[in-house]
mmCIF file of C-alpha atoms and ligand atoms in Angstrom:
data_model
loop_
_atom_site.group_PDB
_atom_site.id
_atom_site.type_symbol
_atom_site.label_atom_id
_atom_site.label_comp_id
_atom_site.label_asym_id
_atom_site.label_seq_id
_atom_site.Cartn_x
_atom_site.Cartn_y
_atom_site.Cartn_z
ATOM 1 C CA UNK B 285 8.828 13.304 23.963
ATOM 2 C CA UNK B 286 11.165 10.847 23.109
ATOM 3 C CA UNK B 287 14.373 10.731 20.657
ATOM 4 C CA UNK B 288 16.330 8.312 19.197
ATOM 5 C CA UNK B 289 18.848 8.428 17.176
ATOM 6 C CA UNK B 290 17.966 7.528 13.002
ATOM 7 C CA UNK B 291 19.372 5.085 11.112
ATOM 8 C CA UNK B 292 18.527 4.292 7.602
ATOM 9 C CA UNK B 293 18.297 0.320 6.205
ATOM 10 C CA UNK B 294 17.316 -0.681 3.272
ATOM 11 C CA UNK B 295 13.558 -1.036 1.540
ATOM 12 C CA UNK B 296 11.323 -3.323 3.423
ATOM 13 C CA UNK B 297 13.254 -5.779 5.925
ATOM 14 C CA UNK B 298 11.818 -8.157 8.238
ATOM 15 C CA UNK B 299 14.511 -8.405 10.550
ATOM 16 C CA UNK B 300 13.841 -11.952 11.546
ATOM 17 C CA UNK B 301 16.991 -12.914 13.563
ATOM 18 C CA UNK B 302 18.891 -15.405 12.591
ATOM 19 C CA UNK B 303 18.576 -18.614 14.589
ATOM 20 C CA UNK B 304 16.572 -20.726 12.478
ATOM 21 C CA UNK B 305 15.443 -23.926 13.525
ATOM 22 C CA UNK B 306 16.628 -26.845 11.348
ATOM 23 C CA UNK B 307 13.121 -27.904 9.578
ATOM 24 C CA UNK B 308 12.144 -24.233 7.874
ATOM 25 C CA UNK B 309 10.696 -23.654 4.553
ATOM 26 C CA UNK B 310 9.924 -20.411 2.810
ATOM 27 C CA UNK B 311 7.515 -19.376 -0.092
ATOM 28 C CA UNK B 312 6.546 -16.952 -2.381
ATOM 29 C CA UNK B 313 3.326 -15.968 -4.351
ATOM 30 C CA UNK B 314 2.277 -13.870 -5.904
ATOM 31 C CA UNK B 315 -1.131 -13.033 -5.042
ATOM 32 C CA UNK B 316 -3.629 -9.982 -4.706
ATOM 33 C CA UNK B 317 -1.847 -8.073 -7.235
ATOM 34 C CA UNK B 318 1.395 -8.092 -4.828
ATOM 35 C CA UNK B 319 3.976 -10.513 -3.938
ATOM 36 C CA UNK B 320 3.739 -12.194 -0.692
ATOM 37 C CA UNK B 321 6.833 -14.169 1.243
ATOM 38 C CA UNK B 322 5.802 -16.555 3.613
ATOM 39 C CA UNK B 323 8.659 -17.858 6.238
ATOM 40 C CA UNK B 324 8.236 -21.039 8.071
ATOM 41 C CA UNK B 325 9.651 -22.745 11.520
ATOM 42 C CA UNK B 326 9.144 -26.187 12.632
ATOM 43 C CA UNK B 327 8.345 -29.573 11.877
ATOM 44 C CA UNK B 328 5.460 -29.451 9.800
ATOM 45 C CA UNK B 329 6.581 -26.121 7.921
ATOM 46 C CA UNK B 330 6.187 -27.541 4.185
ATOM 47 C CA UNK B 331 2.856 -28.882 4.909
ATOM 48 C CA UNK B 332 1.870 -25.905 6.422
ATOM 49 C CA UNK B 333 3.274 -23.723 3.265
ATOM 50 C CA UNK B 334 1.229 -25.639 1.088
ATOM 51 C CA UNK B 335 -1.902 -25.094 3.094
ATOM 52 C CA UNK B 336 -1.428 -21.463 3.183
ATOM 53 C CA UNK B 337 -0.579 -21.606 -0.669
ATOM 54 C CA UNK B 338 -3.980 -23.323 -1.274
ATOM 55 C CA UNK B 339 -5.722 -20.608 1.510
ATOM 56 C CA UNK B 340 -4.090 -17.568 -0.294
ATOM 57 C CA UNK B 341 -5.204 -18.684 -3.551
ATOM 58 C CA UNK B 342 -8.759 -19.416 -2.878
ATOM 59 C CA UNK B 343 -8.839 -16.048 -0.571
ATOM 60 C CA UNK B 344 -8.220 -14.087 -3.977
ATOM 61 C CA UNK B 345 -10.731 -15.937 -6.149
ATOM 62 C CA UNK B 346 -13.600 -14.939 -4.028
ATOM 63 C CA UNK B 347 -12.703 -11.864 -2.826
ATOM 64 C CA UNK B 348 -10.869 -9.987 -5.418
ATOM 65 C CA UNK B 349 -12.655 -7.176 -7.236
ATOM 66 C CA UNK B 350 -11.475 -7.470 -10.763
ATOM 67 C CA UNK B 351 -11.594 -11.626 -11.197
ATOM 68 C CA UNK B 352 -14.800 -11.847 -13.522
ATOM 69 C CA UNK B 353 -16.481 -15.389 -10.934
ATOM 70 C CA UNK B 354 -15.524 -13.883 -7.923
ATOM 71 C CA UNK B 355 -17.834 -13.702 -5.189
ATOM 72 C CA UNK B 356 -17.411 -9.714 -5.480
ATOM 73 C CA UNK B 357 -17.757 -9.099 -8.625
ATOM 74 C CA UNK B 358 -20.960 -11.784 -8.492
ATOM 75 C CA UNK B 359 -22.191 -9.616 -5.722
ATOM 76 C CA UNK B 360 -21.906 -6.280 -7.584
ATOM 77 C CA UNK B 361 -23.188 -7.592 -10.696
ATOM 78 C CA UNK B 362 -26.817 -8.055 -8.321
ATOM 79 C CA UNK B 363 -26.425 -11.952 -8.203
ATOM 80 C CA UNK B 364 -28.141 -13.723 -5.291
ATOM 81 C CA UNK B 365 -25.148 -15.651 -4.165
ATOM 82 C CA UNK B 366 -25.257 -18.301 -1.533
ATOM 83 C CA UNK B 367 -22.850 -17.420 1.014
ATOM 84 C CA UNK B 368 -20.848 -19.720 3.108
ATOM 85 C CA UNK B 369 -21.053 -18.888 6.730
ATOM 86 C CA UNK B 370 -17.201 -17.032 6.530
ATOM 87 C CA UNK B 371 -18.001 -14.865 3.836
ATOM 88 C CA UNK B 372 -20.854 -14.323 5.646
ATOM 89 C CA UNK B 373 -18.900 -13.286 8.328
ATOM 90 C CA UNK B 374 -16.451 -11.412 6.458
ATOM 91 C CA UNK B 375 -18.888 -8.967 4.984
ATOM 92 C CA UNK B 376 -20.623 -8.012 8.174
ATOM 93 C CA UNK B 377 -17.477 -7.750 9.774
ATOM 94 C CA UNK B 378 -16.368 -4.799 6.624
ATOM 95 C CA UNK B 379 -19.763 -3.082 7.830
ATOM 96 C CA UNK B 380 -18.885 -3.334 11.276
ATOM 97 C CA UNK B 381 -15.482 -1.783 10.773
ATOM 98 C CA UNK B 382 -17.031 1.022 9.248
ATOM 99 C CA UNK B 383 -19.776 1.797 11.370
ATOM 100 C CA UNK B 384 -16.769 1.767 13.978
ATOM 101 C CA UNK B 385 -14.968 4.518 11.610
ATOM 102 C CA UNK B 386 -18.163 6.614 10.496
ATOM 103 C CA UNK B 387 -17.988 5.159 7.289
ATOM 104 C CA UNK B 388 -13.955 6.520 6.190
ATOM 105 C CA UNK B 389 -13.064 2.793 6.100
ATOM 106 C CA UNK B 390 -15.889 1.919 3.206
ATOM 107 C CA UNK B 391 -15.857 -1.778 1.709
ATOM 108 C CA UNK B 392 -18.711 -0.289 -0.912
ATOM 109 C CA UNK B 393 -16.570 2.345 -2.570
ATOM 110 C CA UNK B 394 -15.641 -0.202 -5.976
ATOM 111 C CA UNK B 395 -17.061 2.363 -8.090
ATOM 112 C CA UNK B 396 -15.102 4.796 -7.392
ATOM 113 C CA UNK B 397 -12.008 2.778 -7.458
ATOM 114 C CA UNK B 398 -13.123 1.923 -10.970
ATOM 115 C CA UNK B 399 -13.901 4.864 -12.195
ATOM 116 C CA UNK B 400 -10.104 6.073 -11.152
ATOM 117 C CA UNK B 401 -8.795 2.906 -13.480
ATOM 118 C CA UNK B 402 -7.275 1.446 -10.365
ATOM 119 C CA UNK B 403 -8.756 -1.943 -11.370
ATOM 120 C CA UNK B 404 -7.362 -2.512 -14.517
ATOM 121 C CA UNK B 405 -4.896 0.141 -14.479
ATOM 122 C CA UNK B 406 -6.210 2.256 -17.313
ATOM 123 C CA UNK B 407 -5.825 5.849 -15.006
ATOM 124 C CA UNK B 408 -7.671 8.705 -15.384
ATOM 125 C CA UNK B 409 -9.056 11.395 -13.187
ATOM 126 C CA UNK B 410 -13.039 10.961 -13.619
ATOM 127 C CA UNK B 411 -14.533 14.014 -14.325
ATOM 128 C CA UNK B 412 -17.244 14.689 -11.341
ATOM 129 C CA UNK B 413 -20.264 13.941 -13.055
ATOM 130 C CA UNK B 414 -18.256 9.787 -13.276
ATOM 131 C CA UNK B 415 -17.838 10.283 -9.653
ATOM 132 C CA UNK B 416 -21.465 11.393 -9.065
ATOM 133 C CA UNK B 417 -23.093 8.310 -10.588
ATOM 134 C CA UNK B 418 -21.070 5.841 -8.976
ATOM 135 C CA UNK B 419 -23.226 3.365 -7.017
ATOM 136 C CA UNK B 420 -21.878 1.290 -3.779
ATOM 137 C CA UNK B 421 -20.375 -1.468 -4.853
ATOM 138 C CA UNK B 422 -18.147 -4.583 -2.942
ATOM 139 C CA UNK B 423 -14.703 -3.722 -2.819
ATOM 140 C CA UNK B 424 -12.906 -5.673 0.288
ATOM 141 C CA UNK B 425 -9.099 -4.359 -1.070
ATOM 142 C CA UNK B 426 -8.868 -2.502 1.903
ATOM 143 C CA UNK B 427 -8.779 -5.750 4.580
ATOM 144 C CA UNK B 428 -8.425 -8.532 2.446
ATOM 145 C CA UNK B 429 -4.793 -8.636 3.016
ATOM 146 C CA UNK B 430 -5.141 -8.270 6.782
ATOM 147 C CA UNK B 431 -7.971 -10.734 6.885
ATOM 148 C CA UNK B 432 -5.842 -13.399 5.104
ATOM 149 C CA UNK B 433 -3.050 -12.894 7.612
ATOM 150 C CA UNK B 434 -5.863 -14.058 10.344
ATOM 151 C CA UNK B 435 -7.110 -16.893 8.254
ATOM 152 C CA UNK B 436 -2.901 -18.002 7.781
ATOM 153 C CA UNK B 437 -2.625 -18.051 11.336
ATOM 154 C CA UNK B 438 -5.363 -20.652 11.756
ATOM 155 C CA UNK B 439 -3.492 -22.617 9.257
ATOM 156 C CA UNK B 440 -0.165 -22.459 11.552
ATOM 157 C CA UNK B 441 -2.389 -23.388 14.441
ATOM 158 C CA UNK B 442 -3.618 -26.626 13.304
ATOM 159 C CA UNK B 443 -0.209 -27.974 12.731
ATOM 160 C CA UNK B 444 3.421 -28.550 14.452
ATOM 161 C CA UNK B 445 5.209 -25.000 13.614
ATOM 162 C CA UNK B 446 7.027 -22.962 16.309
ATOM 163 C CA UNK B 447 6.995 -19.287 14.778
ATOM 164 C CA UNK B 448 6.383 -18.049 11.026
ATOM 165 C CA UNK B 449 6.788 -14.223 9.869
ATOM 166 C CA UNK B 450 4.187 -13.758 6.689
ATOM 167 C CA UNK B 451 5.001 -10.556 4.618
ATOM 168 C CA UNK B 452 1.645 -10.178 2.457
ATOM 169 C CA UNK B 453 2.513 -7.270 0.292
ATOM 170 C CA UNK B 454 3.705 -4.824 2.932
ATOM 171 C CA UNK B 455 1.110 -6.644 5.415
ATOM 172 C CA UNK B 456 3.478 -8.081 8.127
ATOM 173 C CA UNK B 457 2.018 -10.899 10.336
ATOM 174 C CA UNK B 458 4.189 -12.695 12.688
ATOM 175 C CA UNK B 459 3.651 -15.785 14.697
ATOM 176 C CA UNK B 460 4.891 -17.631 17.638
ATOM 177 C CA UNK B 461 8.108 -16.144 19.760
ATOM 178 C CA UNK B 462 11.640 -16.554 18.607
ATOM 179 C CA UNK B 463 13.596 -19.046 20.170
ATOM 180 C CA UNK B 464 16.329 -16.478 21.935
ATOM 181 C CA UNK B 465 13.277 -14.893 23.466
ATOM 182 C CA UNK B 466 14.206 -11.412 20.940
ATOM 183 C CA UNK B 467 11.044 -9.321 20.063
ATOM 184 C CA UNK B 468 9.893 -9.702 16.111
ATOM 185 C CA UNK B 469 11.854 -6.768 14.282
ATOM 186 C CA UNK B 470 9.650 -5.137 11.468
ATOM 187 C CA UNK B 471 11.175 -2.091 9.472
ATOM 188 C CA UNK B 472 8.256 -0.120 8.052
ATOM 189 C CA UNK B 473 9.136 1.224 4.591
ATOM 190 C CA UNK B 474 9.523 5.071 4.495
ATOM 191 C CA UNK B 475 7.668 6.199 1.137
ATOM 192 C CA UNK B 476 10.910 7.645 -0.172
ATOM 193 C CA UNK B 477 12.319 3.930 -0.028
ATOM 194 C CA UNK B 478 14.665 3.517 3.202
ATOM 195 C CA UNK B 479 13.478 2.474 6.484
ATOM 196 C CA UNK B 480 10.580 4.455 8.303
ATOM 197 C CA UNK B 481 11.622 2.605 11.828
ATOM 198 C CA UNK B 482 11.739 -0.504 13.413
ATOM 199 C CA UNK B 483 8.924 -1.956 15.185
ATOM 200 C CA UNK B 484 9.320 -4.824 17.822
ATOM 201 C CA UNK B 485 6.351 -6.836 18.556
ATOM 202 C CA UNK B 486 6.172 -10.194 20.791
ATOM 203 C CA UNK B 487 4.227 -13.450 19.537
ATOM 204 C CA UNK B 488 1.260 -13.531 16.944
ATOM 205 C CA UNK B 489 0.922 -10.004 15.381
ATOM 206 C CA UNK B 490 0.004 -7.876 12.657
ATOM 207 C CA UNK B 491 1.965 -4.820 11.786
ATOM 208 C CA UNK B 492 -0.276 -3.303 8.802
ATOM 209 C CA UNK B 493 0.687 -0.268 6.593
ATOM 210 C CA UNK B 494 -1.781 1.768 4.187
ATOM 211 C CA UNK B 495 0.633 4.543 2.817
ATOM 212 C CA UNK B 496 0.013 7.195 -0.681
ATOM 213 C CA UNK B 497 2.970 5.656 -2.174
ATOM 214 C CA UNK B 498 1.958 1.813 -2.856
ATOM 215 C CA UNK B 499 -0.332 3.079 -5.361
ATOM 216 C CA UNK B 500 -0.702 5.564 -7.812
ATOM 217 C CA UNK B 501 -0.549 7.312 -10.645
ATOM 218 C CA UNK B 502 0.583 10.551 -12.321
ATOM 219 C CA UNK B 503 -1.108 13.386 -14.864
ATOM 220 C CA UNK B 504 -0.522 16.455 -15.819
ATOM 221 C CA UNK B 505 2.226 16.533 -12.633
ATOM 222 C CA UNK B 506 -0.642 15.502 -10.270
ATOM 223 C CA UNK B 507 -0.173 12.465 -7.805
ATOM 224 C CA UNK B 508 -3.304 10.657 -7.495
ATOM 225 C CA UNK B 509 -3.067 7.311 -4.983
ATOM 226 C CA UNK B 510 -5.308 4.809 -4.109
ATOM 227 C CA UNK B 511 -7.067 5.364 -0.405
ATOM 228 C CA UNK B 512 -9.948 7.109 -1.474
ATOM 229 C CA UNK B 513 -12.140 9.510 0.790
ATOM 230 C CA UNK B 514 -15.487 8.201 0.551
ATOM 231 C CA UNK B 515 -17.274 11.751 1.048
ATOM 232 C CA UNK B 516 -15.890 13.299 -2.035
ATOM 233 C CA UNK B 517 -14.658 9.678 -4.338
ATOM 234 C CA UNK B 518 -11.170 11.538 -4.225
ATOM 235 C CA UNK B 519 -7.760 10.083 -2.917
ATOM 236 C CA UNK B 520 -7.543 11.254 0.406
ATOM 237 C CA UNK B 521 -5.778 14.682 1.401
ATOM 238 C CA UNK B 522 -5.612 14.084 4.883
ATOM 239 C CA UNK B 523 -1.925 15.082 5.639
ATOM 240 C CA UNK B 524 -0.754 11.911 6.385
ATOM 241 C CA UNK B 525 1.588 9.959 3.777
ATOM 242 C CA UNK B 526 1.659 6.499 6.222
ATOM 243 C CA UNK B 527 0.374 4.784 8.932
ATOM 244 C CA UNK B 528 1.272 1.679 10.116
ATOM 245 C CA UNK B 529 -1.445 -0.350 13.102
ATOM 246 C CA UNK B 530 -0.421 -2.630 15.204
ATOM 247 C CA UNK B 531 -2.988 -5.052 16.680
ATOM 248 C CA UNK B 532 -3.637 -8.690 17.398
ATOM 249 C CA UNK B 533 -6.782 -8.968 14.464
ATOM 250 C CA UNK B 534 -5.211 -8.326 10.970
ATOM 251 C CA UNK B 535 -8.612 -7.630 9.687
ATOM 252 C CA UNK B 536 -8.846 -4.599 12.164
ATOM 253 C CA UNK B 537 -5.742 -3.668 11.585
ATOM 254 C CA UNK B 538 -5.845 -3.551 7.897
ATOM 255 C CA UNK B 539 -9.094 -1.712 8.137
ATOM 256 C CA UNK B 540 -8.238 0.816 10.561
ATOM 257 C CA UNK B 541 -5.054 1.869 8.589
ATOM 258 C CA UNK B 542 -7.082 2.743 5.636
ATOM 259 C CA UNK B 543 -9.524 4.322 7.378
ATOM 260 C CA UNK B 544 -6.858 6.671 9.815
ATOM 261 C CA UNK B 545 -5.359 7.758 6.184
ATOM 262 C CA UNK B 546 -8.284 8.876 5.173
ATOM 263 C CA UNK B 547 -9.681 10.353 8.561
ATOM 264 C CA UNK B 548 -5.981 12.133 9.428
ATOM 265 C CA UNK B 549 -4.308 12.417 12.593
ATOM 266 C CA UNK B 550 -6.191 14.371 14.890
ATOM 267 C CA UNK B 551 -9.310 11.967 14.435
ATOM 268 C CA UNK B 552 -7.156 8.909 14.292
ATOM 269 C CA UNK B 553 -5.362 9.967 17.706
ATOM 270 C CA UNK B 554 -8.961 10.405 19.079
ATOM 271 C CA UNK B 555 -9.696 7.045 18.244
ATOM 272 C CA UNK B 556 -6.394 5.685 19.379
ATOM 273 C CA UNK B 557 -7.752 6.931 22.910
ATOM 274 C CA UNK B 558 -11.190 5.783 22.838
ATOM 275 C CA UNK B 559 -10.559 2.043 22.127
ATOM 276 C CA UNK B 560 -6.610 1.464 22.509
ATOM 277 C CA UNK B 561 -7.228 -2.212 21.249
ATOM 278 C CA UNK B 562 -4.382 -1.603 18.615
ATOM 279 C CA UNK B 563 -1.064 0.760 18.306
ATOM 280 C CA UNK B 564 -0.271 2.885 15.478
ATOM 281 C CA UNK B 565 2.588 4.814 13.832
ATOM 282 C CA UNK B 566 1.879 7.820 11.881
ATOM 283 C CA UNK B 567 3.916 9.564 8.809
ATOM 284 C CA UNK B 568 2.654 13.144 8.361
ATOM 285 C CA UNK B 569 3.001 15.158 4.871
ATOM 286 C CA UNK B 570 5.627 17.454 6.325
ATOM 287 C CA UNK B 571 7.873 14.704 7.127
ATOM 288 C CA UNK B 572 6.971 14.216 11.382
ATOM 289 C CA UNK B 573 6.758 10.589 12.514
ATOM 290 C CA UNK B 574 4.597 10.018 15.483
ATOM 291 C CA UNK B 575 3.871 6.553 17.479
ATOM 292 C CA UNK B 576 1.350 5.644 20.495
ATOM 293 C CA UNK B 577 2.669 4.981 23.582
ATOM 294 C CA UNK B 578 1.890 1.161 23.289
ATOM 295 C CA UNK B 579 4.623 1.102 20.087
ATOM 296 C CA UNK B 580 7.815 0.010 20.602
ATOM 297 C CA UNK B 581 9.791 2.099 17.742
ATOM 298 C CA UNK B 582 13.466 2.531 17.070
ATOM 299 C CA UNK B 583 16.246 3.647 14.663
ATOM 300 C CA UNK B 584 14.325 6.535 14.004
ATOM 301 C CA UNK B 585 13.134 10.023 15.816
ATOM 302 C CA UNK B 586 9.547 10.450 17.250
ATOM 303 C CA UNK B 587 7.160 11.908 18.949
ATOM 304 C CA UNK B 588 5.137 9.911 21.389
ATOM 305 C CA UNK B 589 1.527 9.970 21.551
ATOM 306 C CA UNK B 590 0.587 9.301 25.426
ATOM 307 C CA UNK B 591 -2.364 8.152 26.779
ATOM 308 C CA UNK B 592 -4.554 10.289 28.336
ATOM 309 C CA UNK B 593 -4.999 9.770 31.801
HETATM 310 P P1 AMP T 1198 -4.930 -0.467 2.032
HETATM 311 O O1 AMP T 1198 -3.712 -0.655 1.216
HETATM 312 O O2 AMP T 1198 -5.205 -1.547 3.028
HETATM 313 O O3 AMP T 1198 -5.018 0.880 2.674
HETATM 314 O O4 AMP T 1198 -6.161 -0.593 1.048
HETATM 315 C C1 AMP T 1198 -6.260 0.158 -0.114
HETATM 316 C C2 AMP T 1198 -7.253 -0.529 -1.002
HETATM 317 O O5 AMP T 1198 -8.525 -0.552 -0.332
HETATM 318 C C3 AMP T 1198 -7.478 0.199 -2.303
HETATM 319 O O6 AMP T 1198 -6.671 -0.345 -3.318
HETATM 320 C C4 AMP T 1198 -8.957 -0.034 -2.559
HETATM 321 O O7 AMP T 1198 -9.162 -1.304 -3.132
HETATM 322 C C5 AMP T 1198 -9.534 -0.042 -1.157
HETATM 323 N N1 AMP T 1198 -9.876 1.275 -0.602
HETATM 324 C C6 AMP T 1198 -9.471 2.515 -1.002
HETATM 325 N N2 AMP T 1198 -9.982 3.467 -0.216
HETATM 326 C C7 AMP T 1198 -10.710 2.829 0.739
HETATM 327 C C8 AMP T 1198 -11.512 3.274 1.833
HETATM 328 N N3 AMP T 1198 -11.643 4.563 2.160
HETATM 329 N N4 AMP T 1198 -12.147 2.317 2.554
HETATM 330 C C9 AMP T 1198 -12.041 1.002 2.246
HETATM 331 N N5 AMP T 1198 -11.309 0.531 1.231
HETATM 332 C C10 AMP T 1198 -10.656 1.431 0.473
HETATM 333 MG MG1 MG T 1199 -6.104 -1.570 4.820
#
């Protein structure tokens, strides 16, 4: 078990360091119902922040859920839509993801997202014959974020940029190494605002959290959030309140932190030791904070996870 000592920042903060390289450039959009900041190093930085502008934008008009000609609502509505080879990919890659989680990360639960007025935030707890009638139905919310992070770092890759940090709503992709050789710093929000930790990562990364406080909703003193458990159409009650994976494919990260919320530690810790292609941190209910072995975490007290020999 390991300890350190806890020290408590402020919301959200990408501690970036702060030797920036004379040609930078910085953005924000808002985009995917959330705001994203997108950070820039190196030569070609502007041109690359316009590329990623244009990438961002078009990401959302196909894939979001709500937009009345996007591929996803085309989809749902029964249309035979001609797909390009990566949405192609894209979607096989959601069923992939949850084959590999037994179905708790599921990119076909839309209806029940509707039906709990997530989409055009009109709330209301469905009653449970609502729930029952729902039908499968695109809803790519859970990766989309993580997936655009990947498709950004293509972007960087095809022009002169030494390191970018991209913070896409809470989704934290870094790229390229600092120049005084420091680790990335990433604080993870804790859902009570504050700092969670700090999580150092080298190079291109994606630090991806899927927590009950980004999204929700109150009624009749009820808290009802957004992950949904796809056996029952009910936000999921699995004792966590965060996690946070860290992993080299944003797409697999994204997906696997909505799908550990949902599944709950024990499961997720199984799974953690099974593949160990990605780190994690975990929040529980009752306030512990646990991190895999592979994490580097500080300002903040933990429990380490530990591989099993
Ligand atoms: P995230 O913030 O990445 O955990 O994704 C949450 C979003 O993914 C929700 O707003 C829904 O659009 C969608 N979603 C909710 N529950 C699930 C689930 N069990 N599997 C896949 N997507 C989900
Ligand atoms: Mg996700």
């Amino acid at each position: 078990m390991k300890r350190l000592t806890c020290i408590v920042l402020a919301l959200v903060l990408l501690l970036t360091g702060c030797a920036s390289a004379k040609r930078s450039g910085a953005e924000t959009v808002f985009a995917m119902d959330t705001v994203m900041d997108l950070q820039v190093w190196g030569k070609d930085a502007q041109k690359a922040l316009g590329k990623m502008k244009e990438e961002i934008t078009a990401l959302e008009s196909v894939w979001s859920a709500t937009k009345q000609d996007s591929l996803v609502t085309r989809l749902n509505m029964g249309e035979d839509v001609a797909l390009t080879q990566p949405q192609q990919e894209l979607l096989q890659q959601a069923e992939e993801l949850s084959a590999r989680t037994r179905g708790l990360f599921d990119p076909k639960l839309g209806g029940y997202i509707r039906a709990w007025g997530f989409y055009d935030k009109q709330y209301k707890v469905p009653d449970e014959e609502d729930l029952e009638s729902v039908r499968p139905q695109w809803d790519l919310g859970g990766i989309v974020k993580g997936y655009a992070g990947d498709r950004l770092t293509e972007i960087l890759d095809t022009f002169n940029i030494d390191r970018a940090i991209l913070n896409l709503g809470g989704n934290i992709q870094t790229y390229g190494e600092k120049p005084d050789g420091e680790p990335w710093k990433i604080a993870i929000q804790h859902p009570d605002g504050g700092t969670l930790g700090t999580v150092s990562v080298r190079g291109t990364m994606a630090v991806v959290t899927s927590g009950d406080y980004q999204r929700y909703f109150e009624q009749d003193g009820k808290v009802y959030h957004h992950i949904i458990d796809p056996r029952s159409g009910y936000p999921a009650d699995s004792g966590l309140t965060s996690v946070t994976v860290i992993c080299k494919d944003g797409t697999l990260a994204d997906a696997l932190s909505t799908a550990f919320f949902v599944m709950g530690m024990e499961k997720a810790v199984d799974h953690w030791q099974a593949n160990r292609d990605f780190g994690m941190v975990l929040l529980t209910k009752d306030g512990k904070l646990y991190a895999t072995e592979d994490v580097a975490l500080t300002d903040c007290q933990y429990e380490v996870i530990p591989y099993e020999k």
